XYZ file of C-alpha atoms in Angstrom:
754
model
C -47.894 18.820 -22.965
C -46.938 20.865 -26.041
C -45.723 24.393 -25.329
C -46.093 27.300 -27.768
C -43.178 27.492 -30.162
C -43.336 31.272 -30.517
C -45.009 34.269 -28.801
C -43.909 37.243 -30.914
C -41.020 36.187 -33.121
C -37.953 34.096 -32.451
C -35.729 37.152 -32.132
C -38.082 39.035 -29.775
C -38.808 35.933 -27.704
C -35.069 35.333 -27.435
C -34.454 38.923 -26.282
C -37.315 38.863 -23.765
C -36.177 35.556 -22.333
C -32.580 36.660 -21.958
C -33.627 39.994 -20.433
C -35.743 38.207 -17.796
C -32.942 35.768 -16.973
C -30.231 38.413 -16.836
C -32.461 40.638 -14.665
C -32.083 38.143 -11.845
C -28.395 38.859 -11.303
C -28.509 42.458 -12.550
C -31.202 43.675 -10.108
C -29.699 41.622 -7.298
C -26.411 43.454 -7.864
C -28.200 46.826 -7.981
C -30.034 46.018 -4.714
C -26.736 44.975 -3.093
C -25.117 48.257 -4.093
C -28.183 50.184 -2.867
C -27.987 48.370 0.464
C -24.336 49.331 0.860
C -25.174 52.951 0.052
C -27.986 52.927 2.623
C -25.522 51.762 5.267
C -22.997 54.430 4.266
C -25.713 57.119 4.277
C -27.427 55.919 7.467
C -26.556 59.162 9.275
C -27.676 61.366 6.380
C -31.193 62.557 5.616
C -34.037 60.208 4.774
C -34.705 62.283 1.640
C -31.245 61.413 0.274
C -31.697 57.708 0.983
C -35.126 57.910 -0.660
C -33.609 59.314 -3.859
C -30.921 56.596 -3.848
C -33.565 53.884 -3.610
C -35.737 55.418 -6.332
C -32.615 55.679 -8.465
C -32.015 51.970 -7.905
C -35.554 51.157 -9.083
C -35.186 53.390 -12.142
C -31.766 51.892 -12.888
C -33.270 48.408 -12.714
C -35.755 49.299 -15.438
C -33.085 50.946 -17.603
C -30.629 48.053 -17.290
C -33.224 45.428 -18.195
C -34.538 47.505 -21.125
C -30.964 47.977 -22.368
C -30.371 44.235 -22.042
C -33.483 43.521 -24.097
C -32.434 45.790 -26.994
C -28.844 44.566 -26.856
C -29.976 40.947 -27.135
C -32.473 41.856 -29.849
C -29.879 43.649 -32.002
C -27.218 41.006 -31.393
C -29.443 38.048 -32.248
C -31.175 39.393 -35.380
C -28.304 38.568 -37.798
C -28.130 35.031 -36.451
C -31.862 34.548 -36.902
C -31.710 35.925 -40.423
C -28.858 33.526 -41.194
C -30.941 30.705 -39.726
C -33.772 31.226 -42.216
C -32.280 28.384 -44.278
C -33.940 26.107 -41.772
C -31.218 24.710 -39.523
C -32.443 26.535 -36.401
C -36.008 25.347 -36.793
C -34.796 21.807 -37.370
C -32.699 21.885 -34.218
C -35.507 23.246 -32.081
C -37.841 20.589 -33.478
C -35.236 17.956 -32.714
C -35.069 19.133 -29.129
C -38.838 19.154 -28.689
C -39.170 15.630 -30.126
C -36.375 14.206 -27.982
C -37.509 11.460 -25.578
C -36.168 13.237 -22.507
C -34.783 16.655 -21.629
C -31.326 15.123 -21.207
C -31.298 13.716 -24.737
C -29.454 16.114 -27.027
C -29.957 15.784 -30.714
C -27.100 16.006 -33.164
C -26.723 19.629 -34.166
C -24.972 21.416 -36.975
C -21.851 23.600 -36.576
C -23.935 26.711 -37.266
C -26.267 25.853 -34.362
C -23.327 25.251 -32.062
C -21.878 28.636 -32.954
C -25.263 30.292 -32.473
C -25.762 28.790 -29.028
C -22.234 29.609 -27.904
C -22.859 33.279 -28.643
C -25.657 33.448 -26.114
C -25.252 30.964 -23.272
C -23.148 28.208 -21.746
C -23.706 24.746 -23.128
C -25.013 23.409 -19.796
C -28.378 25.167 -20.018
C -28.648 26.294 -23.616
C -30.739 23.347 -24.784
C -33.208 23.755 -21.918
C -33.480 27.507 -22.439
C -34.025 27.331 -26.208
C -36.628 24.601 -25.820
C -38.636 26.468 -23.157
C -37.939 30.134 -23.866
C -41.452 30.752 -25.318
C -42.933 29.316 -22.120
C -40.704 31.559 -19.965
C -41.808 34.615 -21.918
C -45.465 33.547 -21.752
C -45.386 33.109 -17.945
C -43.708 36.497 -17.494
C -46.265 38.181 -19.774
C -49.205 36.628 -17.912
C -47.827 37.864 -14.593
C -47.179 41.293 -16.092
C -50.751 41.544 -17.416
C -52.180 40.523 -14.034
C -50.023 43.152 -12.338
C -51.052 45.823 -14.821
C -54.739 45.050 -14.268
C -54.143 45.309 -10.524
C -52.302 48.620 -10.925
C -55.064 50.014 -13.143
C -57.608 48.948 -10.542
C -55.698 50.850 -7.853
C -55.490 53.926 -10.054
C -59.197 53.723 -10.830
C -59.979 53.381 -7.129
C -57.731 56.360 -6.376
C -59.614 58.412 -8.952
C -62.970 57.369 -7.496
C -61.856 58.582 -4.064
C -61.671 62.102 -5.475
C -65.238 62.041 -6.833
C -67.271 59.646 -4.656
C -68.622 59.900 -1.119
C -66.684 62.965 0.010
C -67.312 66.635 0.682
C -65.534 69.782 1.812
C -64.331 70.176 5.399
C -65.150 73.129 7.619
C -63.486 76.364 6.397
C -61.380 76.509 9.559
C -59.384 73.431 8.530
C -59.005 74.653 4.938
C -57.500 77.896 6.267
C -55.103 75.898 8.429
C -53.981 73.955 5.340
C -53.493 77.211 3.414
C -51.241 78.529 6.179
C -49.115 75.391 6.015
C -48.996 75.603 2.198
C -47.675 79.166 2.377
C -45.066 78.089 4.913
C -44.008 75.258 2.582
C -43.957 77.537 -0.473
C -46.599 75.472 -2.275
C -48.689 77.594 -4.662
C -50.966 75.095 -6.465
C -54.646 74.680 -5.524
C -55.054 71.986 -2.903
C -58.328 70.334 -1.846
C -59.041 69.092 1.680
C -61.964 66.630 1.768
C -63.664 64.225 4.131
C -64.323 60.790 2.649
C -66.458 57.858 3.729
C -64.171 55.453 1.825
C -60.849 55.901 3.643
C -59.693 54.790 7.084
C -56.631 57.011 7.439
C -55.651 60.449 6.075
C -54.037 60.104 2.654
C -52.986 62.058 -0.424
C -54.172 61.416 -3.987
C -53.385 63.091 -7.309
C -50.397 64.911 -8.755
C -51.669 67.623 -11.079
C -54.698 68.302 -8.838
C -53.685 66.924 -5.449
C -56.171 66.366 -2.632
C -55.892 65.349 1.004
C -58.604 63.001 2.256
C -59.605 62.556 5.881
C -61.869 59.749 7.140
C -65.294 61.238 7.604
C -65.826 62.629 11.099
C -62.232 62.031 12.263
C -60.966 65.570 11.793
C -63.357 66.857 14.476
C -62.219 64.191 16.964
C -58.608 65.354 16.977
C -57.027 68.390 18.541
C -55.952 71.315 16.359
C -52.279 70.447 16.834
C -52.877 66.832 15.817
C -54.744 67.875 12.674
C -51.970 70.343 11.834
C -49.368 67.575 12.187
C -51.318 65.265 9.872
C -51.815 68.000 7.277
C -48.110 68.835 7.390
C -47.221 65.218 6.672
C -49.643 64.920 3.748
C -48.490 68.268 2.376
C -44.920 66.955 2.485
C -45.989 64.086 0.201
C -47.395 66.632 -2.259
C -44.428 69.010 -2.184
C -42.005 66.111 -2.716
C -44.091 64.722 -5.646
C -44.337 61.373 -3.881
C -47.505 60.454 -5.761
C -45.534 60.417 -9.026
C -42.648 58.494 -7.481
C -45.150 56.039 -6.049
C -46.472 55.364 -9.552
C -42.910 54.627 -10.713
C -42.461 52.291 -7.766
C -45.756 50.485 -8.481
C -44.839 50.115 -12.165
C -41.445 48.652 -11.248
C -43.088 46.194 -8.854
C -45.462 45.183 -11.645
C -42.686 44.488 -14.182
C -40.400 42.635 -11.770
C -43.088 40.930 -9.702
C -40.943 37.777 -9.603
C -37.840 39.396 -8.083
C -37.258 39.398 -4.268
C -34.675 42.160 -4.608
C -37.352 44.458 -6.044
C -39.646 43.596 -3.141
C -36.882 44.592 -0.714
C -36.090 47.819 -2.563
C -39.788 48.725 -2.676
C -40.195 48.150 1.060
C -37.210 50.377 1.787
C -38.627 53.070 -0.504
C -41.894 53.090 1.469
C -40.065 53.379 4.782
C -37.756 56.176 3.658
C -40.639 58.033 1.982
C -42.515 58.230 5.280
C -39.341 59.154 7.170
C -38.584 61.962 4.735
C -42.116 63.342 5.044
C -41.916 63.090 8.836
C -38.699 65.133 8.796
C -40.147 67.781 6.511
C -43.394 68.025 8.472
C -41.557 68.444 11.784
C -39.444 71.180 10.199
C -42.608 73.089 9.234
C -44.232 72.491 12.632
C -41.328 73.886 14.586
C -39.994 70.620 16.006
C -43.270 69.560 17.724
C -42.227 65.914 17.899
C -44.395 64.824 20.803
C -47.536 66.185 19.165
C -46.567 64.572 15.876
C -45.987 61.176 17.508
C -49.340 61.358 19.303
C -50.998 62.057 15.959
C -49.389 58.951 14.455
C -50.635 56.753 17.286
C -54.130 58.279 17.251
C -54.600 57.776 13.520
C -53.260 54.212 13.504
C -55.702 53.341 16.286
C -58.573 54.642 14.165
C -57.330 52.972 10.951
C -58.860 49.558 11.591
C -58.414 48.489 7.949
C -55.181 49.055 5.992
C -55.165 51.099 2.818
C -53.819 49.741 -0.430
C -50.084 50.349 -0.879
C -50.697 52.430 -3.977
C -52.067 55.184 -1.725
C -50.047 57.470 0.555
C -51.596 57.033 4.017
C -50.501 59.104 7.016
C -50.532 56.196 9.488
C -48.713 53.838 7.108
C -49.782 50.362 6.051
C -48.561 48.360 9.053
C -48.072 48.858 12.765
C -44.405 47.843 12.745
C -43.647 50.736 10.405
C -45.555 53.110 12.686
C -43.605 52.067 15.794
C -40.345 52.531 13.901
C -41.426 56.039 12.879
C -42.359 56.957 16.459
C -39.029 55.692 17.788
C -37.131 57.471 15.018
C -38.678 60.816 16.007
C -36.775 60.619 19.280
C -33.546 59.127 17.897
C -30.416 60.706 19.418
C -29.050 61.106 15.885
C -31.706 63.740 15.246
C -31.500 65.877 18.355
C -30.699 65.669 22.066
C -33.445 65.330 24.637
C -33.432 66.604 28.157
C -34.240 64.148 30.948
C -37.947 64.981 31.136
C -38.403 64.694 27.377
C -36.657 61.314 27.371
C -39.108 60.024 29.961
C -42.035 61.380 27.961
C -40.707 59.882 24.727
C -40.152 56.468 26.322
C -43.643 56.492 27.808
C -45.159 57.484 24.458
C -43.449 54.639 22.609
C -44.557 52.133 25.269
C -48.125 53.376 25.094
C -48.112 53.161 21.306
C -47.138 49.478 21.500
C -49.991 48.782 23.917
C -52.491 50.699 21.802
C -51.539 48.998 18.552
C -51.790 45.501 20.067
C -55.537 45.689 19.598
C -57.020 46.487 16.152
C -60.349 47.445 17.543
C -61.921 47.628 21.003
C -64.239 44.709 21.733
C -66.607 46.884 23.802
C -67.580 50.519 23.470
C -67.077 52.395 26.775
C -69.969 54.204 28.379
C -69.892 57.969 27.782
C -68.832 60.015 30.775
C -70.938 63.031 31.722
C -69.682 66.439 30.710
C -70.341 69.623 32.609
C -71.503 72.046 29.944
C -73.597 71.106 26.911
C -72.524 74.160 24.937
C -68.766 74.317 25.594
C -67.731 70.818 26.724
C -64.236 70.422 28.205
C -63.809 67.019 26.542
C -64.848 65.394 23.260
C -67.816 66.888 21.438
C -70.663 64.364 21.541
C -72.961 66.695 19.605
C -71.273 66.017 16.253
C -70.262 62.932 14.352
C -70.932 60.909 11.242
C -74.108 59.326 9.924
C -74.850 56.556 7.460
C -78.257 55.560 6.161
C -79.758 52.809 4.009
C -82.885 53.858 2.150
C -85.695 51.449 1.401
C -89.086 51.887 -0.194
C -90.963 52.923 2.961
C -88.236 53.204 5.600
C -84.764 54.490 6.284
C -82.284 52.740 8.598
C -80.084 55.359 10.226
C -76.766 54.809 12.016
C -75.021 57.580 13.938
C -71.655 57.579 15.661
C -70.182 60.405 17.667
C -67.425 61.139 20.114
C -63.724 60.700 20.672
C -61.883 57.378 20.636
C -62.121 57.330 24.455
C -65.746 58.493 24.734
C -68.476 57.936 22.184
C -72.064 57.005 21.593
C -73.630 55.062 18.756
C -77.221 54.682 17.651
C -78.899 52.589 14.982
C -82.626 52.421 14.264
C -85.058 52.227 11.355
C -87.760 54.854 10.837
C -90.613 55.389 8.381
C -89.644 57.634 5.471
C -92.228 60.163 6.613
C -90.313 60.761 9.873
C -87.691 62.911 8.169
C -89.352 64.175 5.018
C -87.188 64.895 1.993
C -83.556 63.985 2.565
C -81.716 65.395 -0.451
C -82.002 67.677 -3.443
C -81.938 66.564 -7.068
C -78.126 66.214 -7.025
C -78.139 64.041 -3.910
C -76.819 66.699 -1.531
C -78.184 66.392 2.004
C -78.982 69.466 4.083
C -81.670 68.306 6.493
C -82.812 69.637 9.884
C -84.606 67.089 12.055
C -86.241 68.868 15.001
C -87.662 67.568 18.263
C -88.408 69.295 21.591
C -84.876 68.820 22.960
C -83.167 70.315 19.894
C -82.390 69.970 16.205
C -80.243 67.377 14.453
C -78.586 68.861 11.372
C -77.596 66.393 8.632
C -75.080 67.272 5.899
C -73.759 64.885 3.307
C -74.676 63.008 0.155
C -76.937 60.234 -1.058
C -75.695 57.850 -3.719
C -78.217 55.269 -4.836
C -79.788 53.680 -1.771
C -77.022 54.764 0.631
C -76.370 58.067 2.349
C -73.490 59.334 4.434
C -72.179 62.514 5.948
C -71.796 64.520 9.132
C -74.351 65.574 11.688
C -74.490 68.173 14.407
C -76.934 68.398 17.275
C -78.063 71.857 18.393
C -79.831 71.705 21.800
C -82.859 73.874 22.459
C -82.007 76.601 24.983
C -85.555 76.794 26.335
C -85.513 73.019 26.904
C -82.298 73.325 28.911
C -83.758 76.227 30.900
C -86.828 74.133 31.739
C -84.650 71.263 32.987
C -82.680 73.683 35.164
C -85.926 75.038 36.558
C -86.955 71.498 37.535
C -83.641 71.038 39.382
C -81.982 68.644 36.927
C -78.179 68.792 37.274
C -75.811 68.270 35.604
C -77.256 68.862 32.148
C -74.594 67.257 29.972
C -74.392 66.286 26.324
C -75.221 62.654 26.993
C -78.479 63.619 28.711
C -79.539 65.990 25.943
C -78.854 63.424 23.198
C -80.913 60.782 25.019
C -83.793 63.202 25.603
C -83.765 64.102 21.904
C -84.073 60.487 20.761
C -86.717 59.751 23.395
C -88.715 62.703 22.020
C -89.732 63.880 25.501
C -91.572 67.194 25.743
C -90.411 70.189 27.783
C -93.076 69.340 30.387
C -91.864 65.769 30.812
C -90.193 66.232 34.210
C -92.993 68.371 35.667
C -95.602 65.819 34.532
C -93.606 63.034 36.177
C -93.590 64.947 39.436
C -97.347 65.506 39.179
C -97.750 61.736 38.837
C -95.976 61.282 42.168
C -92.419 60.600 41.040
C -90.583 63.283 42.984
C -87.136 61.659 42.913
C -86.318 62.627 39.302
C -82.638 63.423 38.743
C -80.270 63.445 35.764
C -79.296 59.771 36.038
C -82.883 58.556 36.288
C -83.876 60.862 33.448
C -81.254 59.230 31.213
C -82.605 55.764 32.073
C -86.173 56.825 31.350
C -85.034 58.279 28.025
C -83.052 55.179 27.049
C -86.116 52.961 27.551
C -88.465 55.641 26.177
C -90.795 55.721 29.188
C -92.836 58.796 28.265
C -95.519 60.376 30.459
C -98.378 58.262 29.148
C -96.290 55.100 29.551
C -95.361 56.119 33.100
C -99.027 56.650 34.027
C -100.019 53.299 32.518
C -97.264 51.442 34.350
C -98.081 53.167 37.630
C -101.760 52.275 37.311
C -100.893 48.687 36.497
C -98.481 48.433 39.438
C -101.052 49.822 41.871
C -102.585 46.342 42.094
C -99.362 44.819 43.389
C -98.448 44.353 47.024
C -95.677 46.974 46.922
C -96.402 50.037 49.036
C -94.967 52.606 46.617
C -93.812 52.602 42.992
C -90.540 54.344 42.143
C -88.921 55.390 38.873
C -86.660 52.327 39.135
C -89.819 50.187 39.350
C -91.192 51.830 36.207
C -88.016 51.000 34.341
C -88.097 47.381 35.548
C -91.688 46.980 34.367
C -90.803 48.550 31.012
C -87.711 46.392 30.488
C -89.623 43.227 31.411
C -92.486 44.258 29.094
C -95.120 43.590 31.755
C -98.648 44.141 30.414
C -101.882 44.729 32.401
C -103.561 41.645 30.928
C -100.715 39.520 32.297
C -101.440 40.652 35.878
C -105.130 39.875 35.448
C -104.319 36.397 34.172
C -102.032 35.750 37.154
C -104.842 36.695 39.539
C -107.207 34.314 37.763
C -104.732 31.497 38.450
C -104.898 32.262 42.174
C -101.755 34.400 42.482
C -103.383 37.444 44.040
C -100.604 38.670 46.321
C -97.799 39.286 43.824
C -95.158 41.937 44.314
C -93.276 43.793 41.589
C -90.163 41.596 41.705
C -92.271 38.460 41.226
C -94.161 39.943 38.288
C -90.907 41.063 36.654
C -89.430 37.588 37.181
C -92.524 35.972 35.629
C -92.248 38.190 32.568
C -88.477 37.791 32.135
C -88.675 33.987 32.519
C -91.805 33.738 30.348
C -93.907 32.274 33.135
C -97.072 33.028 31.251
C -100.621 32.141 32.333
C -100.678 29.167 29.968
C -97.654 27.639 31.693
C -99.250 28.222 35.100
C -102.501 26.569 34.057
C -100.741 23.490 32.665
C -98.617 23.044 35.783
C -101.536 23.492 38.159
C -103.590 20.846 36.334
C -100.931 18.134 36.796
C -101.841 17.399 40.422
C -98.536 18.434 41.947
C -100.279 20.224 44.797
C -100.548 23.917 45.515
C -97.524 26.115 44.999
C -96.861 29.817 45.247
C -95.109 32.320 42.970
C -91.613 31.388 44.211
C -92.210 27.707 43.491
C -93.570 28.529 40.041
C -90.507 30.654 39.280
C -88.159 27.936 40.554
C -89.846 25.338 38.334
C -89.412 27.533 35.277
C -85.797 28.359 36.113
C -84.942 24.654 36.466
C -86.568 23.761 33.168
C -89.529 21.815 34.538
C -92.132 21.645 31.795
C -95.628 20.118 31.835
C -94.425 17.501 29.353
C -91.564 16.468 31.667
C -93.946 16.082 34.599
C -96.368 13.956 32.564
C -93.518 11.683 31.394
C -92.358 11.231 34.988
C -95.847 10.391 36.133
C -96.109 7.805 33.344
C -93.135 5.862 34.809
C -95.237 4.906 37.841
C -93.516 6.975 40.511
C -96.036 7.603 43.253
C -96.558 10.765 45.257
C -94.752 13.177 42.974
C -94.845 16.780 44.113
C -93.246 19.859 42.567
C -90.192 19.752 44.829
C -89.471 16.140 43.911
C -89.917 16.803 40.215
C -87.509 19.758 40.388
C -84.934 17.606 42.210
C -85.161 14.937 39.524
C -84.876 17.547 36.765
C -81.923 19.306 38.376
C -79.992 16.015 38.513
C -80.887 15.126 34.947
C -83.092 12.118 35.670
C -85.077 11.196 32.560
C -87.899 8.659 32.129
C -85.626 6.311 30.147
C -83.194 6.186 33.089
C -85.998 5.166 35.432
C -87.226 2.424 33.098
C -83.670 1.051 32.773
C -83.272 0.819 36.554
C -86.675 -0.827 36.854
C -85.616 -3.428 34.273
C -82.482 -4.089 36.347
C -84.672 -4.961 39.345
C -84.494 -1.794 41.409
C -87.399 -0.199 43.253
C -88.160 2.993 41.335
C -90.648 4.216 43.916
C -87.722 5.327 46.058
C -86.707 8.748 44.734
C -83.432 8.620 46.684
C -82.470 5.499 44.745
C -83.106 7.281 41.479
C -81.078 10.325 42.526
C -78.149 8.197 43.810
C -78.005 6.285 40.551
C -78.007 9.483 38.510
C -75.499 11.341 40.670
C -72.953 8.481 40.648
C -73.469 7.416 37.040
C -74.959 4.011 37.810
C -76.600 2.638 34.700
C -77.480 -0.861 33.418
C -74.066 -1.219 31.756
C -72.267 -0.594 35.056
C -74.577 -2.970 36.910
C -73.827 -5.720 34.351
C -70.092 -5.099 34.718
C -70.266 -5.469 38.514
C -72.146 -8.753 38.097
C -69.321 -10.110 35.912
C -67.002 -9.598 38.892
C -69.005 -12.250 40.744
C -71.430 -10.064 42.696
C -74.980 -11.074 41.839
C -77.793 -8.520 42.300
C -75.866 -5.812 44.132
C -77.863 -3.226 46.033
C -77.847 0.452 45.136
C -75.825 1.085 48.296
C -73.218 -1.466 47.139
C -73.033 0.081 43.691
C -72.613 3.563 45.140
C -69.791 2.295 47.409
C -68.027 0.721 44.440
C -68.254 4.010 42.536
C -67.139 6.153 45.449
C -64.092 4.025 46.342
C -62.965 3.408 42.771
C -63.192 -0.387 42.896
C -62.519 -2.067 39.569
C -61.967 -5.499 38.042
C -58.156 -5.226 38.070
C -58.086 -4.504 41.807
C -60.256 -7.562 42.517
C -58.074 -9.835 40.357
C -54.882 -8.545 42.020
C -56.268 -9.312 45.494
C -57.295 -12.799 44.403
C -53.836 -13.406 42.931
C -52.402 -12.341 46.289
C -54.372 -15.134 48.011
C -57.693 -13.541 49.001
C -60.247 -15.689 47.242
C -63.363 -14.887 49.262
C -64.268 -11.270 48.604
C -67.495 -9.373 49.013
C -68.173 -5.699 48.370
C -67.647 -4.715 52.006
C -64.204 -6.428 51.924
C -63.249 -4.427 48.852
C -64.393 -1.192 50.478
C -62.342 -1.972 53.626
C -59.318 -2.796 51.496
C -59.562 0.572 49.798
C -60.156 2.469 53.021
C -57.187 0.862 54.862
C -54.918 0.568 51.819
C -54.719 -3.232 51.902
C -53.008 -3.673 48.577
C -51.506 -6.806 47.001
C -48.053 -5.378 47.758
C -48.960 -5.061 51.440
C -50.255 -8.640 51.529
C -47.034 -10.002 49.950
C -44.901 -7.938 52.313
C -46.755 -9.336 55.349
C -46.392 -12.868 53.945
C -42.615 -12.418 53.904
C -42.841 -11.605 57.625
C -44.911 -14.734 58.327
C -48.404 -13.265 58.320
C -50.709 -15.190 56.004
C -54.503 -14.739 56.065
C -57.331 -15.544 53.694
C -59.650 -12.696 54.736
C -59.340 -8.964 54.246
C -60.638 -8.289 57.786
C -57.571 -10.031 59.267
C -55.203 -7.811 57.312
C -57.236 -4.774 58.405
C -56.860 -5.830 62.082
C -53.122 -6.446 61.577
C -52.620 -3.006 60.081
C -54.556 -1.361 62.887
C -52.372 -3.175 65.484
C -49.196 -2.147 63.675
C -50.271 1.459 63.656
C -51.143 1.379 67.385
C -47.637 0.059 68.229
C -45.839 2.881 66.523
C -44.064 5.207 68.955
C -45.707 8.566 69.306
């Protein structure tokens, strides 16, 4: 393969190549010195260590740039002197050499030129491949620059896409912190649908982004702690330093020492911001640590390292930060605080072991729908996908320990106009139980934002009048989505359902059993044998999707005395009238609802019954067919046994063969042992007692030549092994029948002292 002879010019290629090679030991030395300084300054502030590390990165760039210009200036005269052609001839000689170890004869000028730059051991290799070295470094640099530009573009898009202003209360809280920190520039606080953890973007016009909906799920103290941390990033100009760090990583992407320095910079940056934030908060370390754990639990997906995220980019870093908050080097704890700190760290490890809960917990009832003592289930985030005639809406609300989620598609006409000409959403969706207020944006075919549910006071008053307690947020949300009227409970009571309470009302709302549906189900159930129909019965009928025409069809098939549980079972198991008709026409005799359900549960189909009847088995009834199906007996198994000479009319024979795994192959194997036409009982005994060909051969080698299946069974039962036979022979007992050894063993056992 022929490599490029030149990228820029010989002098520039030479300088680039030498700068890259020298950077290996130069940056390694800088990193070593920085590591020593970190150890010396381990008891000093994180801000000081952060500046040392950034200085090391900046020094790395300066040293390598200086090396490049030094090599460029030093080599130019030599290259100008080489214009006579000797250098080109020597390089060509190297490239045409048969092997890398073959060194062409060079001139004195070339020797002097090479000695000015490198030792003789690697000079030939370097000069032959220096354009390739420069090319590889440039390709990596370009890839890194494209990646860095992508991160910067993404960071810019975060400021302009899918975000909106937070509630004024939080903006005022940020202003108070800014005044305390002495920060005078305008500062934006936004909620974004594109981030998973609070982060800071921008330098000239900084902004703090919160994941949409998260700020309302945290306590005021937790939000204040997060804002203090992000404000510390802004005050310390970390966004600018982060750009320097990213640029250094891009240039020296090949250098492990730069990776190490960059990792230490990230750690110390977060530590320094933690220290500054705690200083502004008045040493509220426990609150701050809880905020770290809470946000990391919510940050299911890590942010790119070019962004400054509150929770960090990995869980190990978070645990280190939590532990550092309670380090004895920082301040002394009293006994109670030490216990609290230890417990908090342990809990953080347990929480961070799981990236996301596998199951969403059921919401717990609250006591007051207006001023709940726990998480607010009336507010949350929404996301919608818009199609030509429908909109698919997803809502999520609640705290990390208590939430509800809903997803459903509706016709476009359900909501009316969603947004104005600029895509801003300010929609009120009203139903009897209250109003759902949507705020947010629509971009293309996707919408996002926050929602808030405002319950209707008159609706709550009507529920209280009907004796419904407690009226919590969960109940009101379910009643809203079910679209029940204010008269829903009173109409239920008029229909005879007097046992309505809050729990049953939630169930009715979840399955959307409105008044008309309740009346229809009650009328349908009146033809069943049950004495009374309860609300639980209504829900069962609704869940099972029992329809009136199904009951009529069951009666036509002769099932006139059905109760509710049987009808529900029929519907859940899909015991439809067609299945009943097919089974009844197969001549299996009369059977009731329980037998029909059992047949369906065990997978008995009309086709299976017809195939069994085709084998010639006489007198099949439903119970026999179910027994055969349960044990996995198939028509092919029956035909195989019939071909082997067995009577297939005996169902017990068929079941024994299937249960013990007796098939034609096993029967043929037993016959090779010398037992012609064994009975099913013999075959079952062989299977049960584990008799095999090796056991038979060992007994014959021990002197027992006449063996039948009963002898083998007795030998297994009484442990008459070849070893036992040889042992008895040494004592003078020699027999040619197993029964004699069985008698001998029984006598020996009876003589043993008790």
